[in-house]
Amino acid sequence: MHLQPIDNTEIEPFTSAMDDPRITILPEAQSQETFDDVWGSEPGSPNHAGHNNNFAQDAASAAAPVGTHPGDMPRLQAEHTNAGYREGISAAKAHSIQAGFDEGFSLGAEVGSLAGQIVGLFEGIAAALDGHDEDSSKKARQTLDDAKAELKIDSIFGPAYWNTDGTWKFDVEGTNGGDEILFADVARAHPLIRKWQKVADAEIEQWGIVLEAIGGAQEHERQQSPERAHSSAVPQTKKPLDW
């Protein structure tokens, strides 16, 4: 039997193109895996097993409670730690500010009270001398102006006398030389208060002023510090000012 030769003229361009080095032919298994993400893998392929494992993990994650998810633990710990840290700072700040305010207010009140008494004394002397001796009246007004300038808030509470934490920079001795220091001791030891208290004591002695006769004076306001007790005695030869 004689067979006729097959005419490959029509497919020759395609078969010759397969020899072109620029064309890469993938193995059958790899070519099938290329489209697995579109059409899915067959049950026997490795990708199919991998997909099944992923599906199982997703299902287990969905079924597990949210609080037990491993990825939530660090986040929840960080959130609770930050919240507790902020709460602790807020509580400590409020407590510290209140305590600092209470202490600073009491000490500032003592210093301000003494400064106010001194300035008030000079104001009374200046007012009493108005219309009397011109030189004495002028001197009293000058003393009052100088005292107001040095005993103003910016001066007595300035950084020259106080640290940033509220402690004082000047030397303070306890009452009667004791170790316990009260706010009144700190106020009397203030350099500006001591300076002008000596001036006030001199004015009291010069004009024979009786402090006990001034209405509204409190007992603790009339107590003399040990440093100036000797200069506050009222001489009997002086005529008291007419208040």
PDB file of C-alpha atoms in Angstrom:
ATOM      1  CA  MET A   1       0.000   0.000   0.000  1.00  0.00           C
ATOM      2  CA  HIS A   2       1.317   3.349  -0.947  1.00  0.00           C
ATOM      3  CA  LEU A   3       0.602   6.364   1.344  1.00  0.00           C
ATOM      4  CA  GLN A   4       0.458   9.857   0.078  1.00  0.00           C
ATOM      5  CA  PRO A   5       2.834  12.321   1.759  1.00  0.00           C
ATOM      6  CA  ILE A   6       1.172  14.854   4.098  1.00  0.00           C
ATOM      7  CA  ASP A   7       1.176  18.413   2.916  1.00  0.00           C
ATOM      8  CA  ASN A   8       2.464  20.611   5.816  1.00  0.00           C
ATOM      9  CA  THR A   9       2.512  23.790   3.824  1.00  0.00           C
ATOM     10  CA  GLU A  10      -0.323  25.393   5.793  1.00  0.00           C
ATOM     11  CA  ILE A  11       1.132  24.786   9.301  1.00  0.00           C
ATOM     12  CA  GLU A  12       4.763  25.259   8.399  1.00  0.00           C
ATOM     13  CA  PRO A  13       4.860  28.911   9.619  1.00  0.00           C
ATOM     14  CA  PHE A  14       3.661  27.813  13.060  1.00  0.00           C
ATOM     15  CA  THR A  15       6.039  24.901  13.442  1.00  0.00           C
ATOM     16  CA  SER A  16       8.983  26.954  12.338  1.00  0.00           C
ATOM     17  CA  ALA A  17       8.091  29.658  14.860  1.00  0.00           C
ATOM     18  CA  MET A  18       8.425  27.176  17.714  1.00  0.00           C
ATOM     19  CA  ASP A  19      12.154  27.081  17.101  1.00  0.00           C
ATOM     20  CA  ASP A  20      12.394  30.840  17.776  1.00  0.00           C
ATOM     21  CA  PRO A  21      14.505  31.380  20.970  1.00  0.00           C
ATOM     22  CA  ARG A  22      12.345  34.367  21.933  1.00  0.00           C
ATOM     23  CA  ILE A  23       9.352  32.086  22.592  1.00  0.00           C
ATOM     24  CA  THR A  24       9.237  30.152  25.888  1.00  0.00           C
ATOM     25  CA  ILE A  25       7.017  27.124  26.170  1.00  0.00           C
ATOM     26  CA  LEU A  26       5.875  26.346  29.711  1.00  0.00           C
ATOM     27  CA  PRO A  27       5.494  22.791  30.952  1.00  0.00           C
ATOM     28  CA  GLU A  28       1.956  21.549  31.104  1.00  0.00           C
ATOM     29  CA  ALA A  29       1.795  21.470  34.910  1.00  0.00           C
ATOM     30  CA  GLN A  30       3.151  25.005  35.255  1.00  0.00           C
ATOM     31  CA  SER A  31       0.849  26.341  32.598  1.00  0.00           C
ATOM     32  CA  GLN A  32      -2.113  24.949  34.448  1.00  0.00           C
ATOM     33  CA  GLU A  33      -0.950  26.492  37.709  1.00  0.00           C
ATOM     34  CA  THR A  34      -0.790  29.907  36.054  1.00  0.00           C
ATOM     35  CA  PHE A  35      -4.572  30.057  35.870  1.00  0.00           C
ATOM     36  CA  ASP A  36      -5.271  28.388  39.206  1.00  0.00           C
ATOM     37  CA  ASP A  37      -6.069  31.713  40.814  1.00  0.00           C
ATOM     38  CA  VAL A  38      -8.770  32.259  38.199  1.00  0.00           C
ATOM     39  CA  TRP A  39     -10.268  28.811  37.631  1.00  0.00           C
ATOM     40  CA  GLY A  40      -9.232  27.144  40.882  1.00  0.00           C
ATOM     41  CA  SER A  41      -6.924  24.190  41.428  1.00  0.00           C
ATOM     42  CA  GLU A  42      -7.745  20.582  40.922  1.00  0.00           C
ATOM     43  CA  PRO A  43      -8.039  18.479  44.067  1.00  0.00           C
ATOM     44  CA  GLY A  44      -4.726  16.758  43.456  1.00  0.00           C
ATOM     45  CA  SER A  45      -2.588  19.855  42.912  1.00  0.00           C
ATOM     46  CA  PRO A  46      -0.344  21.369  45.620  1.00  0.00           C
ATOM     47  CA  ASN A  47      -2.052  24.737  45.263  1.00  0.00           C
ATOM     48  CA  HIS A  48      -5.363  23.137  46.023  1.00  0.00           C
ATOM     49  CA  ALA A  49      -4.030  21.870  49.355  1.00  0.00           C
ATOM     50  CA  GLY A  50      -2.574  25.291  50.147  1.00  0.00           C
ATOM     51  CA  HIS A  51      -5.884  26.980  49.429  1.00  0.00           C
ATOM     52  CA  ASN A  52      -7.647  24.510  51.681  1.00  0.00           C
ATOM     53  CA  ASN A  53      -5.228  25.319  54.509  1.00  0.00           C
ATOM     54  CA  ASN A  54      -5.845  29.049  54.071  1.00  0.00           C
ATOM     55  CA  PHE A  55      -9.577  28.518  54.128  1.00  0.00           C
ATOM     56  CA  ALA A  56      -9.251  26.465  57.314  1.00  0.00           C
ATOM     57  CA  GLN A  57      -7.202  29.197  59.004  1.00  0.00           C
ATOM     58  CA  ASP A  58      -9.687  31.877  57.983  1.00  0.00           C
ATOM     59  CA  ALA A  59     -12.573  29.808  59.304  1.00  0.00           C
ATOM     60  CA  ALA A  60     -10.795  29.208  62.616  1.00  0.00           C
ATOM     61  CA  SER A  61     -10.010  32.903  62.973  1.00  0.00           C
ATOM     62  CA  ALA A  62     -13.609  33.837  62.269  1.00  0.00           C
ATOM     63  CA  ALA A  63     -14.920  31.317  64.803  1.00  0.00           C
ATOM     64  CA  ALA A  64     -12.498  32.384  67.588  1.00  0.00           C
ATOM     65  CA  PRO A  65     -13.534  35.190  69.993  1.00  0.00           C
ATOM     66  CA  VAL A  66     -12.196  38.625  69.147  1.00  0.00           C
ATOM     67  CA  GLY A  67     -10.410  39.035  72.486  1.00  0.00           C
ATOM     68  CA  THR A  68      -8.375  35.868  71.982  1.00  0.00           C
ATOM     69  CA  HIS A  69      -6.973  36.831  68.617  1.00  0.00           C
ATOM     70  CA  PRO A  70      -3.174  36.915  68.976  1.00  0.00           C
ATOM     71  CA  GLY A  71      -2.918  40.151  67.018  1.00  0.00           C
ATOM     72  CA  ASP A  72      -5.207  42.020  69.444  1.00  0.00           C
ATOM     73  CA  MET A  73      -3.210  41.373  72.604  1.00  0.00           C
ATOM     74  CA  PRO A  74      -0.318  43.809  71.989  1.00  0.00           C
ATOM     75  CA  ARG A  75      -2.725  46.491  70.821  1.00  0.00           C
ATOM     76  CA  LEU A  76      -4.994  46.095  73.849  1.00  0.00           C
ATOM     77  CA  GLN A  77      -2.033  46.079  76.211  1.00  0.00           C
ATOM     78  CA  ALA A  78      -0.692  49.265  74.643  1.00  0.00           C
ATOM     79  CA  GLU A  79      -4.089  50.975  74.858  1.00  0.00           C
ATOM     80  CA  HIS A  80      -4.598  50.055  78.513  1.00  0.00           C
ATOM     81  CA  THR A  81      -1.031  51.028  79.387  1.00  0.00           C
ATOM     82  CA  ASN A  82      -1.405  54.449  77.750  1.00  0.00           C
ATOM     83  CA  ALA A  83      -4.794  55.008  79.361  1.00  0.00           C
ATOM     84  CA  GLY A  84      -3.445  54.100  82.797  1.00  0.00           C
ATOM     85  CA  TYR A  85      -0.389  56.302  82.300  1.00  0.00           C
ATOM     86  CA  ARG A  86      -2.522  59.309  81.379  1.00  0.00           C
ATOM     87  CA  GLU A  87      -4.887  58.686  84.282  1.00  0.00           C
ATOM     88  CA  GLY A  88      -1.970  58.439  86.694  1.00  0.00           C
ATOM     89  CA  ILE A  89      -0.453  61.694  85.469  1.00  0.00           C
ATOM     90  CA  SER A  90      -3.798  63.496  85.706  1.00  0.00           C
ATOM     91  CA  ALA A  91      -4.403  62.312  89.263  1.00  0.00           C
ATOM     92  CA  ALA A  92      -0.844  63.071  90.392  1.00  0.00           C
ATOM     93  CA  LYS A  93      -0.896  66.489  88.754  1.00  0.00           C
ATOM     94  CA  ALA A  94      -4.156  67.450  90.441  1.00  0.00           C
ATOM     95  CA  HIS A  95      -2.869  66.283  93.840  1.00  0.00           C
ATOM     96  CA  SER A  96       0.496  68.023  93.458  1.00  0.00           C
ATOM     97  CA  ILE A  97      -1.013  71.269  92.211  1.00  0.00           C
ATOM     98  CA  GLN A  98      -3.497  71.381  95.083  1.00  0.00           C
ATOM     99  CA  ALA A  99      -0.830  70.645  97.678  1.00  0.00           C
ATOM    100  CA  GLY A 100       1.520  73.205  96.164  1.00  0.00           C
ATOM    101  CA  PHE A 101      -1.250  75.795  96.017  1.00  0.00           C
ATOM    102  CA  ASP A 102      -2.187  75.240  99.657  1.00  0.00           C
ATOM    103  CA  GLU A 103       1.398  75.615 100.841  1.00  0.00           C
ATOM    104  CA  GLY A 104       2.211  78.531  98.548  1.00  0.00           C
ATOM    105  CA  PHE A 105      -1.004  80.353  99.432  1.00  0.00           C
ATOM    106  CA  SER A 106      -0.359  80.105 103.164  1.00  0.00           C
ATOM    107  CA  LEU A 107       3.232  81.285 102.873  1.00  0.00           C
ATOM    108  CA  GLY A 108       2.328  84.042 100.431  1.00  0.00           C
ATOM    109  CA  ALA A 109      -0.455  85.205 102.731  1.00  0.00           C
ATOM    110  CA  GLU A 110       1.993  85.565 105.618  1.00  0.00           C
ATOM    111  CA  VAL A 111       4.471  87.572 103.545  1.00  0.00           C
ATOM    112  CA  GLY A 112       1.747  89.694 101.977  1.00  0.00           C
ATOM    113  CA  SER A 113       0.146  90.348 105.355  1.00  0.00           C
ATOM    114  CA  LEU A 114       3.346  91.755 106.835  1.00  0.00           C
ATOM    115  CA  ALA A 115       4.021  93.836 103.726  1.00  0.00           C
ATOM    116  CA  GLY A 116       0.474  95.212 103.852  1.00  0.00           C
ATOM    117  CA  GLN A 117       0.783  96.127 107.533  1.00  0.00           C
ATOM    118  CA  ILE A 118       4.003  98.025 106.907  1.00  0.00           C
ATOM    119  CA  VAL A 119       2.613  99.949 103.934  1.00  0.00           C
ATOM    120  CA  GLY A 120      -0.609 100.642 105.842  1.00  0.00           C
ATOM    121  CA  LEU A 121       1.371 102.056 108.754  1.00  0.00           C
ATOM    122  CA  PHE A 122       3.250 104.428 106.452  1.00  0.00           C
ATOM    123  CA  GLU A 123      -0.002 105.485 104.800  1.00  0.00           C
ATOM    124  CA  GLY A 124      -1.504 106.321 108.179  1.00  0.00           C
ATOM    125  CA  ILE A 125       1.534 108.345 109.221  1.00  0.00           C
ATOM    126  CA  ALA A 126       1.570 110.270 105.933  1.00  0.00           C
ATOM    127  CA  ALA A 127      -2.145 111.008 106.199  1.00  0.00           C
ATOM    128  CA  ALA A 128      -1.821 112.147 109.827  1.00  0.00           C
ATOM    129  CA  LEU A 129       1.033 114.541 108.973  1.00  0.00           C
ATOM    130  CA  ASP A 130      -0.808 116.230 106.097  1.00  0.00           C
ATOM    131  CA  GLY A 131      -1.426 119.856 107.008  1.00  0.00           C
ATOM    132  CA  HIS A 132       1.164 119.838 109.788  1.00  0.00           C
ATOM    133  CA  ASP A 133       4.911 120.242 109.456  1.00  0.00           C
ATOM    134  CA  GLU A 134       5.701 120.394 105.740  1.00  0.00           C
ATOM    135  CA  ASP A 135       9.110 118.746 106.001  1.00  0.00           C
ATOM    136  CA  SER A 136       7.794 115.860 108.086  1.00  0.00           C
ATOM    137  CA  SER A 137       4.837 115.400 105.757  1.00  0.00           C
ATOM    138  CA  LYS A 138       7.088 115.361 102.696  1.00  0.00           C
ATOM    139  CA  LYS A 139       9.428 112.858 104.306  1.00  0.00           C
ATOM    140  CA  ALA A 140       6.514 110.612 105.286  1.00  0.00           C
ATOM    141  CA  ARG A 141       5.179 110.666 101.709  1.00  0.00           C
ATOM    142  CA  GLN A 142       8.604 109.790 100.333  1.00  0.00           C
ATOM    143  CA  THR A 143       8.935 106.911 102.780  1.00  0.00           C
ATOM    144  CA  LEU A 144       5.503 105.652 101.747  1.00  0.00           C
ATOM    145  CA  ASP A 145       6.355 105.786  98.035  1.00  0.00           C
ATOM    146  CA  ASP A 146       9.642 103.951  98.556  1.00  0.00           C
ATOM    147  CA  ALA A 147       7.964 101.254 100.633  1.00  0.00           C
ATOM    148  CA  LYS A 148       5.260 100.725  98.019  1.00  0.00           C
ATOM    149  CA  ALA A 149       7.881 100.407  95.279  1.00  0.00           C
ATOM    150  CA  GLU A 150       9.936  97.773  97.118  1.00  0.00           C
ATOM    151  CA  LEU A 151       7.102  95.861  98.752  1.00  0.00           C
ATOM    152  CA  LYS A 152       5.076  95.298  95.607  1.00  0.00           C
ATOM    153  CA  ILE A 153       4.292  91.726  94.589  1.00  0.00           C
ATOM    154  CA  ASP A 154       6.862  91.542  91.797  1.00  0.00           C
ATOM    155  CA  SER A 155       9.590  92.508  94.258  1.00  0.00           C
ATOM    156  CA  ILE A 156       8.869  90.451  97.363  1.00  0.00           C
ATOM    157  CA  PHE A 157       8.012  87.335  95.333  1.00  0.00           C
ATOM    158  CA  GLY A 158      10.741  87.800  92.720  1.00  0.00           C
ATOM    159  CA  PRO A 159      13.406  85.239  91.746  1.00  0.00           C
ATOM    160  CA  ALA A 160      15.971  87.084  93.859  1.00  0.00           C
ATOM    161  CA  TYR A 161      14.345  85.659  97.003  1.00  0.00           C
ATOM    162  CA  TRP A 162      12.579  82.468  95.853  1.00  0.00           C
ATOM    163  CA  ASN A 163      13.541  79.332  93.964  1.00  0.00           C
ATOM    164  CA  THR A 164      11.403  77.901  91.196  1.00  0.00           C
ATOM    165  CA  ASP A 165      10.110  75.158  93.511  1.00  0.00           C
ATOM    166  CA  GLY A 166       8.771  77.706  96.023  1.00  0.00           C
ATOM    167  CA  THR A 167      11.564  77.452  98.582  1.00  0.00           C
ATOM    168  CA  TRP A 168      13.280  80.568  99.897  1.00  0.00           C
ATOM    169  CA  LYS A 169      16.856  81.657  99.226  1.00  0.00           C
ATOM    170  CA  PHE A 170      17.373  83.652 102.433  1.00  0.00           C
ATOM    171  CA  ASP A 171      18.296  82.365 105.872  1.00  0.00           C
ATOM    172  CA  VAL A 172      15.429  81.588 108.227  1.00  0.00           C
ATOM    173  CA  GLU A 173      15.624  80.783 111.933  1.00  0.00           C
ATOM    174  CA  GLY A 174      12.876  79.162 113.923  1.00  0.00           C
ATOM    175  CA  THR A 175      11.088  80.986 116.706  1.00  0.00           C
ATOM    176  CA  ASN A 176      13.291  81.219 119.805  1.00  0.00           C
ATOM    177  CA  GLY A 177      16.069  79.455 117.925  1.00  0.00           C
ATOM    178  CA  GLY A 178      14.099  76.216 117.511  1.00  0.00           C
ATOM    179  CA  ASP A 179      14.398  73.796 114.624  1.00  0.00           C
ATOM    180  CA  GLU A 180      10.745  74.111 113.639  1.00  0.00           C
ATOM    181  CA  ILE A 181      10.227  76.857 111.060  1.00  0.00           C
ATOM    182  CA  LEU A 182       6.761  78.315 110.557  1.00  0.00           C
ATOM    183  CA  PHE A 183       5.484  80.396 107.671  1.00  0.00           C
ATOM    184  CA  ALA A 184       5.469  83.416 109.981  1.00  0.00           C
ATOM    185  CA  ASP A 185       9.198  82.890 110.580  1.00  0.00           C
ATOM    186  CA  VAL A 186       9.848  82.807 106.833  1.00  0.00           C
ATOM    187  CA  ALA A 187       7.807  85.963 106.296  1.00  0.00           C
ATOM    188  CA  ARG A 188       9.636  87.905 109.023  1.00  0.00           C
ATOM    189  CA  ALA A 189      13.006  86.744 107.670  1.00  0.00           C
ATOM    190  CA  HIS A 190      12.327  88.063 104.164  1.00  0.00           C
ATOM    191  CA  PRO A 191      15.050  90.664 103.425  1.00  0.00           C
ATOM    192  CA  LEU A 192      12.609  93.327 102.228  1.00  0.00           C
ATOM    193  CA  ILE A 193      10.227  92.716 105.110  1.00  0.00           C
ATOM    194  CA  ARG A 194      13.074  92.978 107.626  1.00  0.00           C
ATOM    195  CA  LYS A 195      14.376  96.160 106.011  1.00  0.00           C
ATOM    196  CA  TRP A 196      11.068  97.987 106.053  1.00  0.00           C
ATOM    197  CA  GLN A 197      10.017  96.621 109.415  1.00  0.00           C
ATOM    198  CA  LYS A 198      13.032  98.371 110.933  1.00  0.00           C
ATOM    199  CA  VAL A 199      11.931 101.609 109.249  1.00  0.00           C
ATOM    200  CA  ALA A 200       8.402 101.102 110.545  1.00  0.00           C
ATOM    201  CA  ASP A 201       9.694 100.463 114.062  1.00  0.00           C
ATOM    202  CA  ALA A 202      11.642 103.724 113.891  1.00  0.00           C
ATOM    203  CA  GLU A 203       8.507 105.605 112.809  1.00  0.00           C
ATOM    204  CA  ILE A 204       6.494 103.984 115.596  1.00  0.00           C
ATOM    205  CA  GLU A 205       9.107 105.052 118.134  1.00  0.00           C
ATOM    206  CA  GLN A 206       9.414 108.558 116.698  1.00  0.00           C
ATOM    207  CA  TRP A 207       5.698 109.330 116.726  1.00  0.00           C
ATOM    208  CA  GLY A 208       4.697 107.301 119.769  1.00  0.00           C
ATOM    209  CA  ILE A 209       2.187 105.124 117.938  1.00  0.00           C
ATOM    210  CA  VAL A 210       0.307 102.603 120.084  1.00  0.00           C
ATOM    211  CA  LEU A 211      -0.443  99.616 117.852  1.00  0.00           C
ATOM    212  CA  GLU A 212      -2.898  98.118 120.344  1.00  0.00           C
ATOM    213  CA  ALA A 213      -5.054 101.202 119.909  1.00  0.00           C
ATOM    214  CA  ILE A 214      -5.531 100.542 116.191  1.00  0.00           C
ATOM    215  CA  GLY A 215      -8.920  98.888 115.737  1.00  0.00           C
ATOM    216  CA  GLY A 216      -9.226  95.526 113.988  1.00  0.00           C
ATOM    217  CA  ALA A 217      -5.662  94.389 114.720  1.00  0.00           C
ATOM    218  CA  GLN A 218      -5.432  90.655 115.330  1.00  0.00           C
ATOM    219  CA  GLU A 219      -3.329  89.167 118.087  1.00  0.00           C
ATOM    220  CA  HIS A 220      -0.942  87.379 115.723  1.00  0.00           C
ATOM    221  CA  GLU A 221      -0.551  90.572 113.687  1.00  0.00           C
ATOM    222  CA  ARG A 222       0.708  92.484 116.752  1.00  0.00           C
ATOM    223  CA  GLN A 223       3.332  89.931 117.737  1.00  0.00           C
ATOM    224  CA  GLN A 224       6.825  91.325 117.422  1.00  0.00           C
ATOM    225  CA  SER A 225       9.683  89.312 115.994  1.00  0.00           C
ATOM    226  CA  PRO A 226      12.716  88.793 118.288  1.00  0.00           C
ATOM    227  CA  GLU A 227      14.883  90.926 115.994  1.00  0.00           C
ATOM    228  CA  ARG A 228      12.749  94.052 116.413  1.00  0.00           C
ATOM    229  CA  ALA A 229      11.167  93.653 119.850  1.00  0.00           C
ATOM    230  CA  HIS A 230      13.558  96.112 121.489  1.00  0.00           C
ATOM    231  CA  SER A 231      12.871  98.904 118.973  1.00  0.00           C
ATOM    232  CA  SER A 232       9.090  98.772 119.279  1.00  0.00           C
ATOM    233  CA  ALA A 233       8.883 100.171 122.804  1.00  0.00           C
ATOM    234  CA  VAL A 234       6.777 103.325 122.962  1.00  0.00           C
ATOM    235  CA  PRO A 235       8.573 106.169 124.762  1.00  0.00           C
ATOM    236  CA  GLN A 236       6.432 108.132 127.185  1.00  0.00           C
ATOM    237  CA  THR A 237       7.944 111.484 126.201  1.00  0.00           C
ATOM    238  CA  LYS A 238       6.560 111.387 122.652  1.00  0.00           C
ATOM    239  CA  LYS A 239       3.114 112.684 121.863  1.00  0.00           C
ATOM    240  CA  PRO A 240       1.057 110.109 119.903  1.00  0.00           C
ATOM    241  CA  LEU A 241      -0.186 111.089 116.483  1.00  0.00           C
ATOM    242  CA  ASP A 242      -3.816 112.043 116.164  1.00  0.00           C
ATOM    243  CA  TRP A 243      -5.272 109.171 114.071  1.00  0.00           C
TER     244      TRP A 243
END
